[in-house]
XYZ file of N, CA and C in Angstrom:
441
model
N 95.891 123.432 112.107
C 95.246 123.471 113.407
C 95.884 122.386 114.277
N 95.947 122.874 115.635
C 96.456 122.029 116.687
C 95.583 120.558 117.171
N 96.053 119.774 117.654
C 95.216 118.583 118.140
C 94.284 119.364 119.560
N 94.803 120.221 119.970
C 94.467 120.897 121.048
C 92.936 121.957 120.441
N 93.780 122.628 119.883
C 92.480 123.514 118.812
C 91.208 123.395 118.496
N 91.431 121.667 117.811
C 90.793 121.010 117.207
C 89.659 120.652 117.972
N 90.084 119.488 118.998
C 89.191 119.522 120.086
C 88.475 120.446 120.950
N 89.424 121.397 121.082
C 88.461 122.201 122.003
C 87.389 123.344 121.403
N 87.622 123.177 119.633
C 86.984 124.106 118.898
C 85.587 123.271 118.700
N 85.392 121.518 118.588
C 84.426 121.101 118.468
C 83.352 120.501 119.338
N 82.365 121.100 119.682
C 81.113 120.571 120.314
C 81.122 119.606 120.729
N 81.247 118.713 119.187
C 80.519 117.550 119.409
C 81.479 116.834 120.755
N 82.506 116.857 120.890
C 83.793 116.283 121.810
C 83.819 116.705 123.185
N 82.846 118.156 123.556
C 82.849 118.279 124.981
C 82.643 117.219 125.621
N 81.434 116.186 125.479
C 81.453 115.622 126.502
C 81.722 114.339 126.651
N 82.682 114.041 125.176
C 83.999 113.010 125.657
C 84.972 113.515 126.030
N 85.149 115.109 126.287
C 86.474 115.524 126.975
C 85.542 115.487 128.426
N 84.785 115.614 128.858
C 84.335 116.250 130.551
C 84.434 114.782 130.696
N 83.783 113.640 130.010
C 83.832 112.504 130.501
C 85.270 111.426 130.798
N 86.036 112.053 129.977
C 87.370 110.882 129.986
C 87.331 110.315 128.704
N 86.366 110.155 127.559
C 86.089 109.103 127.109
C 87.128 109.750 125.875
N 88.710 108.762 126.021
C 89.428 109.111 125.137
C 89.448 108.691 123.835
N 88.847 107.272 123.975
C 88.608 106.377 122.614
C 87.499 107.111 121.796
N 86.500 107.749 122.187
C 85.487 108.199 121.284
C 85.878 109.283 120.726
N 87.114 110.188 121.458
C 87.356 111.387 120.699
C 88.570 110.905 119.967
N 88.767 109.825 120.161
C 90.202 109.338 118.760
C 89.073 108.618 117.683
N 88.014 108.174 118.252
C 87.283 107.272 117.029
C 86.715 108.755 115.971
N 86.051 109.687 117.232
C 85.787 110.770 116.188
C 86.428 111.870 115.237
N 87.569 111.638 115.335
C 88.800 112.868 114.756
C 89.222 111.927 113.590
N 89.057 110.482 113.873
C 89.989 109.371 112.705
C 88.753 108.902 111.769
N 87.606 109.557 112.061
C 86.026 109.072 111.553
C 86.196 109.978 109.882
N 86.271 109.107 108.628
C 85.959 110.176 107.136
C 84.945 110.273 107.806
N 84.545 111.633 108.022
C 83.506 112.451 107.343
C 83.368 113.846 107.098
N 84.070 114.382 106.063
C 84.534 115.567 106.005
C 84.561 115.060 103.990
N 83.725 115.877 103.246
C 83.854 115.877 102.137
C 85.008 116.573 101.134
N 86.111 115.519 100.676
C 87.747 116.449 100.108
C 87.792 116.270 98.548
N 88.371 116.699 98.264
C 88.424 116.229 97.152
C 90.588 115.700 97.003
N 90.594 114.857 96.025
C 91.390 114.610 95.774
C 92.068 114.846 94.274
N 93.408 113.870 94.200
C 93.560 114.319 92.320
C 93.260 112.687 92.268
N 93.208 112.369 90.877
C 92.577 111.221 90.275
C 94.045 110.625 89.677
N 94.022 109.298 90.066
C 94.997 108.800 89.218
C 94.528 108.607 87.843
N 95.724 108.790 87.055
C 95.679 108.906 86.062
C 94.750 107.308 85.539
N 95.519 106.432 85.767
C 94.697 104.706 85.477
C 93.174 104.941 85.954
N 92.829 105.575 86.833
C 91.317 105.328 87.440
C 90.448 106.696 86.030
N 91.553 108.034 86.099
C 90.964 108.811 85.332
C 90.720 108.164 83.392
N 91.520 107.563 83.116
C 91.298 106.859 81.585
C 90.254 105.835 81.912
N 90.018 104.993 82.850
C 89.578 103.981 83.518
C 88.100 104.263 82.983
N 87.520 105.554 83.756
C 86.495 106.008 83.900
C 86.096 106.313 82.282
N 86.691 107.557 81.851
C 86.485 107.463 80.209
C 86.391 106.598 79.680
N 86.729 105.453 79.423
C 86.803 104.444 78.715
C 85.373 104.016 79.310
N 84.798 103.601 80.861
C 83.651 102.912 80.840
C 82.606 103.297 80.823
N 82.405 104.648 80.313
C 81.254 106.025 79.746
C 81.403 106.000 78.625
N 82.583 105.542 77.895
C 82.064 105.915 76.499
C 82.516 107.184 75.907
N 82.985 108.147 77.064
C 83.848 109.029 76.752
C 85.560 109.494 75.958
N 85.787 108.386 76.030
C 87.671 107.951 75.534
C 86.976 107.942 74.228
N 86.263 106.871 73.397
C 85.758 106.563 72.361
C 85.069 107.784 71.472
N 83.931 108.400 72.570
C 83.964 110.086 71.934
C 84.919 110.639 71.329
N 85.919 110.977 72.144
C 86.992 111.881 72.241
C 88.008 111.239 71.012
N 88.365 110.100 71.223
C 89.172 109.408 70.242
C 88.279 109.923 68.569
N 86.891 109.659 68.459
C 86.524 109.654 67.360
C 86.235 111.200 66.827
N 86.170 112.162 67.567
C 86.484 113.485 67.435
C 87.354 113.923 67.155
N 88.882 113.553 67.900
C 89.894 113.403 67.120
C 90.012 113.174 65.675
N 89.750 112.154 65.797
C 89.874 111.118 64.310
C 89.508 112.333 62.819
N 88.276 112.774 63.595
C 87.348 113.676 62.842
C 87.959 115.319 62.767
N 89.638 114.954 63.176
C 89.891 116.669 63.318
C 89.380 117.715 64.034
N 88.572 117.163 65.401
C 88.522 118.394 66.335
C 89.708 118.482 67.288
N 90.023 119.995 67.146
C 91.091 120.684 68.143
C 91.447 120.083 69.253
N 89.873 120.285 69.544
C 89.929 119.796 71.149
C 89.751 118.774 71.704
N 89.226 117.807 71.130
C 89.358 116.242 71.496
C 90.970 115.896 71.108
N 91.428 116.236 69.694
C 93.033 116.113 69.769
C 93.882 116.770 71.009
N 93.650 117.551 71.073
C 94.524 118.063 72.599
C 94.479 117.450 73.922
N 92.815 116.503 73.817
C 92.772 115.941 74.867
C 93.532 114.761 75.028
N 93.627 113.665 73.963
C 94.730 112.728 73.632
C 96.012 113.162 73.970
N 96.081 114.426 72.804
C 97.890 114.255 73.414
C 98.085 114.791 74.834
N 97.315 115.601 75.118
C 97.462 115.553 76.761
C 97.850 114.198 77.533
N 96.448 113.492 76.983
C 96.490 111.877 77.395
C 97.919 111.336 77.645
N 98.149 111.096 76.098
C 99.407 110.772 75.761
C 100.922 110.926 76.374
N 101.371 112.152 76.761
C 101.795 113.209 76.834
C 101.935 112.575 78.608
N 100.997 112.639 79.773
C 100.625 112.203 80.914
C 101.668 111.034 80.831
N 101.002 109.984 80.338
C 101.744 109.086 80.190
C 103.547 109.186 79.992
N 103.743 110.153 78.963
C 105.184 109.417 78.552
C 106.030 110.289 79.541
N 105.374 111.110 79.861
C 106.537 111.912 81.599
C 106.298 111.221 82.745
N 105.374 110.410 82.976
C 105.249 109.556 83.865
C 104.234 110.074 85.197
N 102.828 110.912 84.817
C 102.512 111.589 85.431
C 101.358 110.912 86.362
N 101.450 110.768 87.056
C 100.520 109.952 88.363
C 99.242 110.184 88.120
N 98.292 111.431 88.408
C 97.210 111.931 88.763
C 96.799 113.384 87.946
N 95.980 113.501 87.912
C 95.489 114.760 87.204
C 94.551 115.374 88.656
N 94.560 116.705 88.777
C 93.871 117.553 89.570
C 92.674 118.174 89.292
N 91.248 117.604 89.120
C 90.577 118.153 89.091
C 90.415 119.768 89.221
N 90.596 119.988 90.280
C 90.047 121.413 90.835
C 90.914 122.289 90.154
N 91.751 122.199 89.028
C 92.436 123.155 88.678
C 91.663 123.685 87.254
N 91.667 124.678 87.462
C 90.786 125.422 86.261
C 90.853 125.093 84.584
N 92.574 124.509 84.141
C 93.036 124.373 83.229
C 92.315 123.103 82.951
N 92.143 122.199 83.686
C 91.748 120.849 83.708
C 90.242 120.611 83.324
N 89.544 121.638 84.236
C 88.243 121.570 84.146
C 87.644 122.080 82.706
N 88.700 123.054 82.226
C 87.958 123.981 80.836
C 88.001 123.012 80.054
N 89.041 121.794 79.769
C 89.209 120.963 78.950
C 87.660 120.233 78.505
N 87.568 119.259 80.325
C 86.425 118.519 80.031
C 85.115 119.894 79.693
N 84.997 121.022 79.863
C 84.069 121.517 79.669
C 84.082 121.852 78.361
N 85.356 121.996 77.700
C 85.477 122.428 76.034
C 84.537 121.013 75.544
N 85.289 120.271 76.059
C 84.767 118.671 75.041
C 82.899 118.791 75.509
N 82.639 119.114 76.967
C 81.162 119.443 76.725
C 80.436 120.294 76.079
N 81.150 121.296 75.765
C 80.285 122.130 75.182
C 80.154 121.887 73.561
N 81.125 120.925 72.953
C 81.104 120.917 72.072
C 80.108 119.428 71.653
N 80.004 119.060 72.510
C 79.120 118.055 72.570
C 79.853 116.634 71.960
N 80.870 116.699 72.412
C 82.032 114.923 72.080
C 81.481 114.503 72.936
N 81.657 114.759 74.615
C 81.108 114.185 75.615
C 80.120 114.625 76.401
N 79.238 113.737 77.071
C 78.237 114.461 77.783
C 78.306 114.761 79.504
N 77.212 115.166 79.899
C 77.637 115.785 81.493
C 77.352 114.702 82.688
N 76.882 113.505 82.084
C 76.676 112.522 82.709
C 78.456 111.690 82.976
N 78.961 112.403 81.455
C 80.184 111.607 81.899
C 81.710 112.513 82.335
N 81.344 113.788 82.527
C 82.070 114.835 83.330
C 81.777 114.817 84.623
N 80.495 113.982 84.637
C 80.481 113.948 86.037
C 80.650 112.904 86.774
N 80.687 111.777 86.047
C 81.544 110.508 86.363
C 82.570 110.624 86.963
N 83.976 111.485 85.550
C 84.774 112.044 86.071
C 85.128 112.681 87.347
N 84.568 113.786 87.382
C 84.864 114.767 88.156
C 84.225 113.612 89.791
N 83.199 113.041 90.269
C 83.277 112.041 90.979
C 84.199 111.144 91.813
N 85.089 110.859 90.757
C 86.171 109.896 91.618
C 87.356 111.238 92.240
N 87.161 112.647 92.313
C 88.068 113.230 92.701
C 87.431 113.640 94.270
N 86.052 113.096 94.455
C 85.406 113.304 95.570
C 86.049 112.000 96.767
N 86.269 112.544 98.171
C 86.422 111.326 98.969
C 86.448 111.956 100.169
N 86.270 111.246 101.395
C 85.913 112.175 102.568
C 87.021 111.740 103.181
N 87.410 112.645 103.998
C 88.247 112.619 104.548
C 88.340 112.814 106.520
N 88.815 111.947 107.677
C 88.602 112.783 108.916
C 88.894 113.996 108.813
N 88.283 114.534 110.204
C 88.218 115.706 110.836
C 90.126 116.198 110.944
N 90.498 115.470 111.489
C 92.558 114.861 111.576
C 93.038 115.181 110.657
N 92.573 114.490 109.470
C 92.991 114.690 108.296
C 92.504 116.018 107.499
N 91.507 116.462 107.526
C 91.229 117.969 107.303
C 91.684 118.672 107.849
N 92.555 119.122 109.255
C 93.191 119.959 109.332
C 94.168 119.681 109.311
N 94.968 118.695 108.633
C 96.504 118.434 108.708
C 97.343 117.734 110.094
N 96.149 116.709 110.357
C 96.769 116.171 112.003
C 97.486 114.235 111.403
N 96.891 113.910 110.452
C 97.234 112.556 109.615
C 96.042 111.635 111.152
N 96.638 110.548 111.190
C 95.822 109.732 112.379
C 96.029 110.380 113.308
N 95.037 110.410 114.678
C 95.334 110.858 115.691
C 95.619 109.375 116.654
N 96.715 108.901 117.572
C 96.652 107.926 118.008
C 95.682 108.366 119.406
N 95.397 107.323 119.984
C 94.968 107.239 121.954
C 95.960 107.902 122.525
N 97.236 107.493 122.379
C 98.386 108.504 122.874
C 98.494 109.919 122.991
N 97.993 110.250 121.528
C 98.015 111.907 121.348
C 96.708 112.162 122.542
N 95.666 111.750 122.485
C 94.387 112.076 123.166
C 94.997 112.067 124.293
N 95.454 110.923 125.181
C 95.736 111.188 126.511
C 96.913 112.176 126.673
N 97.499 112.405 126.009
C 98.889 113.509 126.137
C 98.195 114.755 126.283
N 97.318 115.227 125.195
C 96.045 116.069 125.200
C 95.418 116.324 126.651
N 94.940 115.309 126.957
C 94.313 115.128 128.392
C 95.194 115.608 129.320
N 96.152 115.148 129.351
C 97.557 115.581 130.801
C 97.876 116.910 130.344
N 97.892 117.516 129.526
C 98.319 118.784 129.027
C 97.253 119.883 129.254
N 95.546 119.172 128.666
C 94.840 120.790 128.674
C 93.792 120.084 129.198
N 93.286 118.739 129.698
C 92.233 118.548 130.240
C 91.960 118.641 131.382
């Protein structure tokens, strides 16, 4: 979506566009509040397991010869030695994992949802449609162009 689009698609901004008031429609486009999700770095994603109690599950399930807590390690593992940044929540492959280990009861849903948590973060209005910051500049260019 356009910076143009954008504005003129939202309400709330009519009447900092009728008014002039360019700073409030750059404060409101650069404002998180738009719920995104993100991928999790990998350090924050072990991070989290480890301070639930979940790594320790999983490790001792392992230990104990389940499938699927072992797969979750060498996944772990595995992350690590290719040098892999972040894991993606929202991808289905990802999610069946932590849901295998829930259903099997290694880990619980208090701590899938820990997890799944840090992939939450809000994001501007700018940034939800692919605009990054909007400067004062863009607004008044905006203004000389369609206001």
């Amino acid at each position: 979506m356009t910076l143009f689009e954008l504005i003129n698609s939202t309400p709330a901004l009519y009447e900092y566009a009728r008014t002039g008031n360019d700073g409030a429609i750059q404060q409101w486009l650069n404002t998180p509040s738009i719920v995104s999700s993100r991928k999790i770095p990998i350090n924050e994603f072990v991070a989290c397991l480890y301070d639930t109690g979940a790594f320790t599950a999983i490790k001792q399930a392992a230990v104990n010869n389940n499938a699927t807590a072992t797969f979750a390690i060498e996944t772990m593992k595995d992350c690590k030695a290719l040098g892999v940044e972040s894991i993606d929540l929202s991808l289905i492959v990802n999610q069946d994992l932590l849901n295998g280990l829930l259903v099997q009861t290694i880990i619980t849903q208090e701590q899938v949802d820990a997890v799944a948590a840090l992939a939450v973060t809000l994001v501007s209005p700018a940034e939800a449609n692919g605009l990054g910051a909007v400067s004062l500049a863009d607004v008044a260019e905006w203004r000389l162009l369609h206001g």
